[in-house]
Tab-separated table of C-alpha atoms in Angstrom:
chain	number	residue	atom	x	y	z
A	1	MET	CA	-0.043	-0.012	-0.030
A	2	TYR	CA	1.355	3.469	-0.860
A	3	VAL	CA	0.373	6.587	1.105
A	4	CYS	CA	-0.549	9.833	-0.946
A	5	ARG	CA	0.088	12.362	1.449
A	6	SER	CA	-1.535	15.232	-0.763
A	7	PHE	CA	-4.972	13.659	-0.460
A	8	GLY	CA	-4.697	11.177	2.502
A	9	VAL	CA	-5.549	7.954	0.778
A	10	LEU	CA	-4.103	4.688	0.521
A	11	LEU	CA	-3.239	3.445	-2.974
A	12	SER	CA	-2.607	-0.359	-3.630
A	13	PRO	CA	-0.165	-1.062	-6.598
A	14	ARG	CA	-2.858	-2.083	-8.850
A	15	ARG	CA	-4.825	1.092	-8.306
A	16	LEU	CA	-1.599	2.982	-8.576
A	17	LEU	CA	-0.745	1.495	-11.905
A	18	GLY	CA	-4.483	1.832	-12.940
A	19	SER	CA	-4.117	5.732	-12.150
A	20	LEU	CA	-0.938	6.075	-14.219
A	21	ARG	CA	-2.466	4.223	-17.062
A	22	ARG	CA	-5.582	6.813	-16.976
A	23	LEU	CA	-3.043	9.792	-16.321
A	24	PHE	CA	-1.060	9.237	-19.585
A	25	TYR	CA	-3.865	7.649	-21.526
A	26	ILE	CA	-1.886	4.400	-22.088
A	27	ARG	CA	-3.883	1.870	-24.131
A	28	PRO	CA	-1.898	-1.652	-24.095
A	29	THR	CA	-3.079	-2.405	-27.587
A	30	SER	CA	-1.925	0.702	-29.096
A	31	ILE	CA	1.427	0.229	-27.386
A	32	PHE	CA	2.553	-3.251	-27.908
A	33	PHE	CA	0.468	-4.284	-30.991
A	34	PRO	CA	0.761	-2.344	-34.504
A	35	GLN	CA	-2.544	-3.407	-35.545
A	36	THR	CA	-5.935	-3.050	-33.631
A	37	ARG	CA	-6.053	-5.732	-31.462
A	38	ASN	CA	-9.301	-6.295	-29.032
A	39	SER	CA	-8.665	-6.969	-25.161
A	40	SER	CA	-10.957	-9.961	-25.687
A	41	SER	CA	-8.784	-11.609	-27.992
A	42	ILE	CA	-6.300	-12.438	-25.361
A	43	THR	CA	-7.568	-15.956	-24.282
A	44	THR	CA	-4.927	-17.254	-22.335
A	45	VAL	CA	-3.955	-16.736	-18.722
A	46	LYS	CA	-0.422	-16.602	-19.845
A	47	GLU	CA	-0.811	-13.792	-22.609
A	48	ARG	CA	-2.729	-11.771	-19.729
A	49	GLU	CA	0.113	-12.174	-17.625
A	50	LYS	CA	2.510	-11.182	-20.092
A	51	LEU	CA	0.799	-8.096	-20.896
A	52	ARG	CA	0.633	-7.159	-17.523
A	53	GLU	CA	4.178	-7.565	-16.613
A	54	THR	CA	4.827	-5.539	-19.792
A	55	MET	CA	2.547	-2.672	-18.949
A	56	ASN	CA	4.158	-2.450	-15.266
A	57	SER	CA	7.662	-2.558	-16.971
A	58	VAL	CA	6.750	0.353	-19.478
A	59	ILE	CA	5.139	2.828	-16.478
A	60	THR	CA	7.834	2.013	-14.102
A	61	GLY	CA	10.869	1.867	-16.448
A	62	ASN	CA	10.314	4.254	-19.038
A	63	PHE	CA	9.287	7.171	-16.877
A	64	LYS	CA	10.976	8.914	-14.195
A	65	PRO	CA	10.297	11.967	-12.025
A	66	ALA	CA	12.110	14.847	-13.188
A	67	PHE	CA	12.496	16.459	-9.902
A	68	PHE	CA	13.662	12.970	-7.835
A	69	PRO	CA	17.183	11.613	-8.153
A	70	SER	CA	16.300	7.894	-8.421
A	71	GLN	CA	14.911	6.305	-11.487
A	72	LEU	CA	11.766	4.064	-11.027
A	73	SER	CA	12.418	0.509	-11.178
A	74	LYS	CA	10.506	-2.697	-12.200
A	75	ASN	CA	10.371	-3.625	-8.511
A	76	SER	CA	10.110	-0.107	-7.194
A	77	ALA	CA	7.226	2.187	-7.742
A	78	ARG	CA	6.926	4.440	-4.688
A	79	PHE	CA	6.108	7.812	-5.302
A	80	LEU	CA	6.442	10.389	-2.410
A	81	PHE	CA	3.993	13.192	-3.288
A	82	ARG	CA	4.632	16.674	-1.501
A	83	PRO	CA	1.811	18.822	-0.670
A	84	PHE	CA	0.953	21.767	-3.635
A	85	THR	CA	3.635	19.765	-5.496
A	86	THR	CA	2.965	18.408	-9.284
A	87	LEU	CA	4.622	15.138	-10.186
A	88	VAL	CA	6.365	15.756	-13.534
A	89	PHE	CA	7.414	12.885	-15.736
A	90	THR	CA	10.058	13.071	-18.699
A	91	ARG	CA	10.964	10.383	-21.060
A	92	SER	CA	14.158	8.277	-20.426
A	93	LEU	CA	17.261	9.751	-22.051
A	94	THR	CA	18.018	6.156	-23.381
A	95	ALA	CA	15.007	6.186	-25.382
A	96	LYS	CA	15.510	9.718	-26.637
A	97	VAL	CA	16.594	10.818	-29.963
A	98	ARG	CA	17.031	14.337	-30.501
A	99	ALA	CA	17.935	15.984	-34.034
A	100	PHE	CA	20.143	19.175	-34.071
A	101	VAL	CA	18.339	22.034	-35.874
A	102	GLU	CA	19.850	25.031	-37.381
A	103	THR	CA	17.687	28.195	-36.547
A	104	LYS	CA	19.061	30.082	-39.293
A	105	PRO	CA	20.435	29.272	-42.576
A	106	THR	CA	24.621	29.545	-42.563
A	107	ALA	CA	25.807	32.126	-44.812
A	108	PRO	CA	28.739	31.863	-46.779
A	109	ILE	CA	31.663	33.236	-45.248
A	110	VAL	CA	34.043	34.967	-47.870
A	111	VAL	CA	37.688	35.372	-46.430
A	112	GLU	CA	39.942	37.692	-47.862
A	113	LYS	CA	43.513	35.818	-47.569
A	114	GLU	CA	45.667	38.487	-45.579
A	115	GLU	CA	49.034	37.810	-43.924
A	116	SER	CA	48.659	37.634	-40.131
A	117	GLY	CA	50.461	39.992	-37.893
A	118	GLY	CA	53.419	38.934	-36.321
A	119	GLY	CA	55.862	40.403	-33.750
A	120	SER	CA	59.553	39.123	-34.780
A	121	GLY	CA	58.928	35.448	-34.434
A	122	SER	CA	56.517	35.760	-31.607
A	123	CYS	CA	53.641	34.345	-33.912
A	124	GLY	CA	51.548	37.221	-33.374
A	125	LEU	CA	51.794	37.250	-29.516
A	126	ALA	CA	50.965	40.456	-27.826
A	127	CYS	CA	51.419	42.056	-24.575
A	128	PRO	CA	48.442	42.218	-22.545
A	129	ILE	CA	49.144	45.378	-21.155
A	130	CYS	CA	49.674	47.461	-24.363
A	131	TYR	CA	48.735	44.910	-27.096
A	132	ASN	CA	51.766	45.633	-28.946
A	133	PRO	CA	54.163	42.743	-30.543
A	134	LEU	CA	56.213	40.657	-28.243
A	135	THR	CA	59.654	39.761	-29.124
A	136	VAL	CA	61.328	36.590	-28.465
A	137	ILE	CA	64.462	37.625	-26.621
A	138	SER	CA	65.817	33.810	-26.117
A	139	ASP	CA	67.059	30.973	-28.038
A	140	SER	CA	64.005	28.741	-26.742
A	141	PRO	CA	61.145	27.752	-29.332
A	142	ILE	CA	57.697	28.783	-28.020
A	143	TYR	CA	55.823	25.626	-29.075
A	144	VAL	CA	54.545	23.005	-26.577
A	145	GLY	CA	57.154	20.850	-24.580
A	146	SER	CA	59.733	23.881	-25.470
A	147	THR	CA	58.436	26.699	-23.406
A	148	VAL	CA	60.891	26.463	-20.270
A	149	GLY	CA	63.270	29.176	-20.611
A	150	SER	CA	61.493	31.243	-23.033
A	151	ASN	CA	61.143	35.103	-22.644
A	152	LEU	CA	59.236	37.473	-24.578
A	153	GLN	CA	59.649	40.968	-24.051
A	154	CYS	CA	57.621	44.095	-24.856
A	155	ASN	CA	59.433	46.660	-26.806
A	156	THR	CA	56.856	49.367	-25.540
A	157	CYS	CA	56.403	48.776	-21.850
A	158	LYS	CA	59.624	46.921	-21.559
A	159	LYS	CA	57.932	43.928	-19.467
A	160	THR	CA	59.346	40.503	-19.902
A	161	TYR	CA	57.165	37.376	-19.843
A	162	SER	CA	58.428	34.069	-19.313
A	163	GLY	CA	57.720	30.323	-20.105
A	164	THR	CA	57.469	27.383	-17.810
A	165	GLN	CA	57.832	23.760	-18.677
A	166	THR	CA	54.148	23.673	-19.905
A	167	HIS	CA	53.024	27.354	-21.003
A	168	LEU	CA	53.914	30.619	-21.887
A	169	ASP	CA	52.156	32.994	-18.922
A	170	LEU	CA	50.797	35.953	-20.391
A	171	VAL	CA	48.386	37.330	-17.964
A	172	ALA	CA	48.801	41.149	-16.908
A	173	SER	CA	49.653	40.131	-13.305
A	174	SER	CA	52.725	38.036	-14.814
A	175	GLY	CA	55.626	38.347	-12.781
A	176	SER	CA	54.088	39.995	-9.852
A	177	LYS	CA	55.268	39.115	-6.380
A	178	GLN	CA	53.131	40.653	-3.852
A	179	TYR	CA	49.984	41.068	-6.003
A	180	ASP	CA	47.672	38.436	-6.264
A	181	GLU	CA	44.194	38.635	-7.815
A	182	SER	CA	41.327	36.034	-7.363
A	183	MET	CA	39.079	35.430	-10.151
A	184	PRO	CA	34.965	34.610	-9.767
A	185	LEU	CA	33.861	31.285	-8.248
A	186	ALA	CA	33.461	29.700	-11.832
A	187	THR	CA	36.977	30.464	-12.960
A	188	GLU	CA	38.399	29.503	-9.462
A	189	LEU	CA	36.625	26.188	-9.659
A	190	PHE	CA	38.504	25.438	-12.734
A	191	ARG	CA	41.958	26.479	-11.320
A	192	THR	CA	41.776	23.408	-8.835
A	193	PRO	CA	43.954	20.452	-9.380
A	194	VAL	CA	41.141	18.209	-8.732
A	195	VAL	CA	38.667	19.768	-11.347
A	196	SER	CA	41.420	19.751	-13.625
A	197	PHE	CA	42.387	15.912	-13.288
A	198	LEU	CA	38.856	15.167	-13.407
A	199	TYR	CA	37.705	17.229	-16.533
A	200	GLU	CA	38.405	14.591	-19.055
A	201	ARG	CA	38.230	11.520	-16.693
A	202	GLY	CA	34.428	12.128	-16.065
A	203	TRP	CA	33.451	15.553	-15.745
A	204	ARG	CA	32.970	16.798	-19.383
A	205	GLN	CA	31.109	13.212	-20.075
A	206	ASN	CA	28.215	14.262	-18.229
A	207	PHE	CA	27.519	17.328	-20.700
A	208	VAL	CA	25.612	14.826	-22.513
A	209	PHE	CA	22.512	15.345	-19.912
A	210	GLY	CA	22.667	18.705	-21.327
A	211	GLY	CA	22.572	18.068	-24.896
A	212	PHE	CA	26.301	18.227	-25.601
A	213	PRO	CA	26.895	15.456	-28.465
A	214	GLY	CA	30.464	15.029	-27.433
A	215	PRO	CA	33.758	16.226	-28.378
A	216	GLU	CA	34.069	14.270	-31.597
A	217	LYS	CA	30.603	15.467	-32.929
A	218	GLU	CA	31.194	18.843	-31.668
A	219	PHE	CA	34.507	18.975	-33.814
A	220	ASP	CA	32.636	18.069	-36.743
A	221	MET	CA	30.074	20.437	-36.277
A	222	ALA	CA	32.755	23.226	-35.462
A	223	LYS	CA	34.613	22.469	-38.931
A	224	ASN	CA	31.518	23.358	-40.904
A	225	TYR	CA	31.968	26.671	-39.688
A	226	LEU	CA	35.636	27.000	-39.868
A	227	LYS	CA	36.071	25.416	-43.297
A	228	ARG	CA	36.397	29.162	-45.039
A	229	VAL	CA	39.534	29.916	-42.584
A	230	LEU	CA	41.214	26.553	-43.073
A	231	GLY	CA	45.070	26.703	-42.988
A	232	GLY	CA	45.141	29.791	-40.715
A	233	LYS	CA	45.806	30.341	-36.973
A	234	ILE	CA	43.297	29.240	-34.494
A	235	VAL	CA	43.085	30.208	-30.931
A	236	ASP	CA	41.434	27.446	-28.632
A	237	ALA	CA	39.951	29.524	-25.933
A	238	SER	CA	39.350	28.343	-22.378
A	239	CYS	CA	40.816	24.995	-23.695
A	240	GLY	CA	40.514	23.450	-20.577
A	241	SER	CA	42.539	20.041	-20.637
A	242	GLY	CA	43.005	20.416	-24.386
A	243	MET	CA	40.476	17.945	-25.862
A	244	PHE	CA	39.589	20.199	-29.070
A	245	THR	CA	43.292	21.589	-29.156
A	246	ARG	CA	44.577	17.937	-29.753
A	247	LEU	CA	41.722	17.457	-32.367
A	248	PHE	CA	42.434	20.635	-34.030
A	249	ALA	CA	46.273	19.953	-34.298
A	250	LYS	CA	45.944	16.444	-35.453
A	251	SER	CA	43.400	17.168	-38.010
A	252	GLY	CA	46.177	19.509	-39.687
A	253	LEU	CA	43.386	21.884	-40.807
A	254	PHE	CA	45.287	24.748	-39.216
A	255	SER	CA	48.815	25.924	-39.723
A	256	GLN	CA	48.937	27.001	-35.871
A	257	VAL	CA	46.810	26.068	-32.729
A	258	ILE	CA	47.028	28.034	-29.527
A	259	ALA	CA	45.684	26.641	-26.332
A	260	LEU	CA	44.682	29.246	-24.256
A	261	ASP	CA	43.168	29.052	-20.642
A	262	TYR	CA	43.642	31.005	-17.261
A	263	SER	CA	44.038	27.691	-15.173
A	264	GLU	CA	47.692	26.635	-14.624
A	265	ASN	CA	46.462	23.134	-13.731
A	266	MET	CA	44.524	22.786	-17.020
A	267	LEU	CA	47.249	23.718	-18.991
A	268	ARG	CA	49.574	20.961	-17.372
A	269	GLN	CA	46.879	18.256	-17.953
A	270	CYS	CA	46.959	19.653	-21.506
A	271	TYR	CA	50.605	19.312	-21.738
A	272	GLU	CA	50.521	15.750	-19.961
A	273	PHE	CA	47.812	14.548	-22.463
A	274	ILE	CA	49.929	15.868	-25.527
A	275	GLU	CA	53.028	14.299	-24.308
A	276	GLN	CA	51.242	10.760	-24.091
A	277	GLU	CA	50.108	11.268	-28.152
A	278	GLU	CA	52.188	9.443	-30.528
A	279	ASN	CA	53.506	11.369	-33.470
A	280	PHE	CA	51.641	14.590	-32.178
A	281	PRO	CA	52.732	17.834	-34.228
A	282	LYS	CA	54.072	19.739	-31.373
A	283	GLU	CA	55.609	22.322	-33.446
A	284	LYS	CA	51.890	23.434	-34.519
A	285	VAL	CA	50.811	23.928	-30.725
A	286	THR	CA	51.620	26.605	-28.063
A	287	LEU	CA	50.057	26.652	-24.671
A	288	VAL	CA	49.171	30.018	-23.423
A	289	ARG	CA	48.150	31.096	-20.094
A	290	ALA	CA	45.841	34.218	-20.493
A	291	ASP	CA	42.841	35.987	-19.605
A	292	ILE	CA	39.797	35.822	-21.848
A	293	SER	CA	39.355	39.650	-21.159
A	294	ARG	CA	42.684	40.600	-22.091
A	295	LEU	CA	44.003	38.461	-24.962
A	296	PRO	CA	47.767	38.696	-25.702
A	297	PHE	CA	47.322	38.777	-29.441
A	298	GLU	CA	47.595	41.492	-31.846
A	299	SER	CA	44.610	43.095	-33.383
A	300	SER	CA	43.381	41.228	-36.477
A	301	SER	CA	45.938	38.603	-36.099
A	302	ILE	CA	43.867	35.481	-35.371
A	303	ASP	CA	42.052	33.686	-38.410
A	304	ALA	CA	39.651	31.890	-36.070
A	305	VAL	CA	38.721	31.533	-32.299
A	306	HIS	CA	36.815	28.422	-30.776
A	307	ALA	CA	35.568	28.102	-27.323
A	308	GLY	CA	33.897	24.872	-26.398
A	309	ALA	CA	31.594	24.883	-23.324
A	310	ALA	CA	33.068	28.075	-22.048
A	311	LEU	CA	31.180	31.059	-22.915
A	312	HIS	CA	28.871	30.622	-19.996
A	313	CYS	CA	32.028	30.449	-17.692
A	314	TRP	CA	33.328	33.627	-18.565
A	315	PRO	CA	32.767	36.636	-15.550
A	316	SER	CA	31.769	39.147	-18.501
A	317	PRO	CA	30.800	37.340	-21.853
A	318	SER	CA	30.786	40.955	-23.339
A	319	THR	CA	34.261	41.966	-22.722
A	320	ALA	CA	35.326	38.606	-23.845
A	321	VAL	CA	33.716	38.652	-26.935
A	322	ALA	CA	34.682	41.927	-27.678
A	323	GLU	CA	38.641	40.935	-27.074
A	324	ILE	CA	37.658	38.019	-29.639
A	325	SER	CA	36.208	40.481	-32.152
A	326	ARG	CA	39.447	42.749	-31.796
A	327	VAL	CA	41.936	39.879	-32.542
A	328	LEU	CA	40.105	38.324	-35.335
A	329	ARG	CA	41.266	39.546	-38.600
A	330	PRO	CA	38.602	40.511	-41.335
A	331	GLY	CA	36.501	37.795	-42.378
A	332	GLY	CA	37.701	35.578	-39.070
A	333	VAL	CA	35.382	33.132	-37.298
A	334	PHE	CA	34.264	32.804	-34.067
A	335	VAL	CA	32.451	29.447	-32.873
A	336	ALA	CA	31.334	28.472	-29.233
A	337	THR	CA	29.317	26.115	-27.466
A	338	THR	CA	27.285	26.822	-24.458
A	339	TYR	CA	23.887	26.340	-22.417
A	340	ILE	CA	20.691	28.147	-23.017
A	341	VAL	CA	18.102	28.091	-20.024
A	342	ASP	CA	15.311	28.922	-22.033
A	343	GLY	CA	11.824	27.525	-20.850
A	344	PRO	CA	8.375	28.154	-19.759
A	345	PHE	CA	9.246	30.412	-16.996
A	346	THR	CA	11.994	32.983	-18.673
A	347	PHE	CA	9.131	35.348	-19.379
A	348	LEU	CA	8.695	35.857	-15.672
A	349	PRO	CA	10.234	39.343	-14.298
A	350	PHE	CA	12.202	37.792	-11.328
A	351	VAL	CA	14.149	35.303	-13.466
A	352	ASN	CA	16.175	37.773	-15.043
A	353	THR	CA	16.888	39.284	-11.673
A	354	PHE	CA	17.546	35.796	-10.206
A	355	ARG	CA	20.048	35.253	-13.153
A	356	GLN	CA	21.882	38.460	-12.469
A	357	ASN	CA	22.391	37.950	-8.764
A	358	MET	CA	23.858	34.520	-9.585
A	359	MET	CA	26.091	35.975	-12.183
A	360	GLY	CA	27.504	38.354	-9.430
A	361	ILE	CA	28.237	35.392	-6.918
A	362	ALA	CA	29.461	32.627	-9.151
A	363	GLY	CA	30.541	34.667	-12.147
A	364	SER	CA	28.741	32.323	-14.461
A	365	TYR	CA	26.436	33.599	-17.348
A	366	PHE	CA	23.554	31.660	-18.868
A	367	ALA	CA	21.677	33.044	-21.789
A	368	VAL	CA	17.875	32.678	-21.815
A	369	SER	CA	17.455	32.958	-25.523
A	370	GLU	CA	19.123	32.810	-28.923
A	371	ARG	CA	18.367	36.230	-29.692
A	372	GLU	CA	20.193	37.203	-26.493
A	373	LEU	CA	23.516	35.429	-27.939
A	374	GLU	CA	23.045	36.953	-31.515
A	375	ASP	CA	22.837	40.640	-29.484
A	376	LEU	CA	25.883	39.962	-27.801
A	377	CYS	CA	27.686	39.286	-31.077
A	378	ARG	CA	26.426	41.910	-32.811
A	379	THR	CA	26.933	44.710	-30.315
A	380	CYS	CA	30.670	43.475	-29.977
A	381	GLY	CA	31.193	43.936	-33.907
A	382	LEU	CA	30.321	40.554	-35.117
A	383	VAL	CA	28.202	39.729	-37.918
A	384	GLY	CA	26.381	36.643	-39.735
A	385	PHE	CA	25.171	35.089	-36.526
A	386	THR	CA	24.197	31.390	-36.649
A	387	CYS	CA	23.306	28.772	-34.118
A	388	MET	CA	22.310	25.053	-33.883
A	389	ARG	CA	20.228	23.738	-30.923
A	390	ASN	CA	19.766	20.467	-29.246
A	391	GLY	CA	17.835	21.066	-26.218
A	392	PRO	CA	19.863	23.261	-23.625
A	393	PHE	CA	22.901	22.899	-25.958
A	394	VAL	CA	23.560	25.539	-28.552
A	395	MET	CA	26.680	25.901	-31.081
A	396	ILE	CA	26.804	29.443	-32.524
A	397	SER	CA	29.024	31.094	-35.052
A	398	ALA	CA	29.918	34.731	-36.038
A	399	ARG	CA	32.595	36.587	-38.000
A	400	LYS	CA	34.225	39.798	-38.177
A	401	ARG	CA	32.830	42.141	-41.125
A	402	SER	CA	35.327	42.022	-43.839
A	403	SER	CA	36.999	45.145	-44.752
């Protein structure tokens, strides 16, 4: 017997299953048999028992409470009805097939081939303070695995930036001894060794529940937007442990791949994964620690910027996208994936206020509509916005206007 607290009645398993059948208008003959079959045609006890067992498994197996952590099983059908609470059911993810829908047609991207900027062998790297070119003042190369002992100097502000065993440190506060600047919670979380270690070892795999199709599929989707700038220089912004950095480098589609992240521990994980790869083109990859709101690149020097599952973690998306627009050359492409939290309650006035308060505390940003992301790109100087949706997951693309 099961107690329904909201109504104060006792329900037997049979009455509970009968109520669920009436609630969802489930007809056994229409579910299990493609042709019309009258219940009177079931003449044997075995057929009736088999139908009853199958019906129980459908109700208890195919549906689960959206707000409860445990999924109903065949042998457990206990519901706890809270007062003034409506039980909502969602289909099991294992039985769900969703299609990617592009909300706007992809406009052809015409790119004028130009030579990207570069400062005396610095591969287009610039001072994050004055944005003037950096000059390599040591004999050490600056690709992955060879940055230890590398020194780059800004000829304008005379500041020197050094490299560690894993990456170049090009944040504005690089080299400070007393000053220490903390970032919002969402950024600091990914700087911890634990999260950096777990990111590719289980953390990122859970994104599938938010509609993310997985790195390989996302990479194939991104290539469709980037095909007009192939052969150029791409920045994998907020690269994390370097999943897409490695895919871009091994594909051979770009002449140089710059993996950029603010987290030192993420860049160390990226370095370790690269070291484990056989025949990896290290000479095409550079690991850089930098702030997304202060990119260490010359203006109009980058062909493409990719940001996988990162835009919602940026403290100020408008500042970051404005920086991306600055460093993209005319016709350059920006591709990013993130979440959209649209739904039936987004029209309520307090939702936006709640989101703003959460952004102030955690430093995370969640868009509530595709038009909001389009407006973000437009106000930062990018045009040709397109996007593809799969539930909360969205991949957006925009380009810098050709001169």
